[in-house]
Amino acid sequence: MLAAFGTRLRRSPSPSPGGSGPAAEPDAEPGVDGTAEAVLRTLAGVSTPALAGRAAALVDEYALRFPWSAARPVADFVARRLEAGPGARTVLRPLAVRLLTAHAAPVRCALVPVLAGPGSTASRPLRQELLDVLLEREDSGGGRPAPAPDATVLDALLCAAAQGAGRRPEAQTRDLVHRTGMLHVRTTEGAARFDRRLVELGRVLPEFAAMVRTWLAAAPAEWAAVVGPSARAMLGPRHPADLPQPATPPLAPPSVPAPGAAPAAAATAAARTAPPSVPAPTRPAVPPSGIPASGLPASASPASAVPAPGVPASAGPSPARPAKGFRSLAMAHSTSGAPAQGAPHPA
């Protein structure tokens, strides 16, 4: 299998003489088919030291000849080997260092998310070590007299630092962003690019933006040379007066019946809103002592209120004077010899 894969690589035309030269354009390279990716996945599972060394040499050659089309499959190969355990370090570290220092920018950009990712506890030390190798390579410019870090690699570093901020310790994210920013600001174009990308990442990643604000507030002098005025205005500490205030809920207007509403409906609405009426307490009338409710004395009755003719009135209040007609009638009875009404008959 290793021989067949090597033969396939050697039969393809080489688009660039080496990793130190300019990388070939993607259109100048043959596309990576599913067979090549499957072979790389198979090579990542090789654990025998002798075979693992030969597989690493084939991967190195493949990435050197086709940096654009082989960048992602090679990065997947490195990611799988990082999680293979401490035994893979002997063969993996030399291959990864060569990929990070001697290969074109597309390969280095593809390796940035792998190295900046959290990974397992066993692979984190080697990931951080290889990430330092990449930063040193960009700092030195690949050994050229005039250091010139690649802008695409630095942009990949900043994006990877922001996107994985919630999965790694904050101190590591801060160090990675600061070191990347120091490499950006070596040129005017790089400084503007760093500020623009920092603001864009802060808008879509609120957690990362909160971290940057904390760093700027804690050490403003340290970040003054890295973060420009525009990015500082967008991500810097905010004054309490600039913070958005919560909206106040509007008061409910009083209920007004609609024009033309029926009187019954309006009365019902008014009765619902009016407070309930409570009748005032009434005190029952108490008649005077000895006088019944009818207003007559207790010993008198309506029939005995006027005495009969010929009967002496009893002591007490003067009886009412009879009317004129009644007196004539009584005299007539007396003349005829008939006993008066109420008088005793003779024996």
PDB file of C-alpha atoms in Angstrom, residues 212-213 216 231-238:
ATOM      1  CA  VAL A 212     -11.098  41.322  25.152  1.00  0.00           C
ATOM      2  CA  ARG A 213     -12.860  44.055  27.133  1.00  0.00           C
ATOM      3  CA  LEU A 216      -8.148  46.075  27.774  1.00  0.00           C
ATOM      4  CA  ALA A 231     -11.261  48.326  17.736  1.00  0.00           C
ATOM      5  CA  ARG A 232     -10.812  49.824  21.200  1.00  0.00           C
ATOM      6  CA  ALA A 233     -13.919  51.957  20.706  1.00  0.00           C
ATOM      7  CA  MET A 234     -15.931  48.915  19.636  1.00  0.00           C
ATOM      8  CA  LEU A 235     -14.610  46.423  22.184  1.00  0.00           C
ATOM      9  CA  GLY A 236     -13.174  48.572  24.965  1.00  0.00           C
ATOM     10  CA  PRO A 237     -14.748  49.133  28.386  1.00  0.00           C
ATOM     11  CA  ARG A 238     -18.135  50.850  28.188  1.00  0.00           C
TER      12      ARG A 238
END
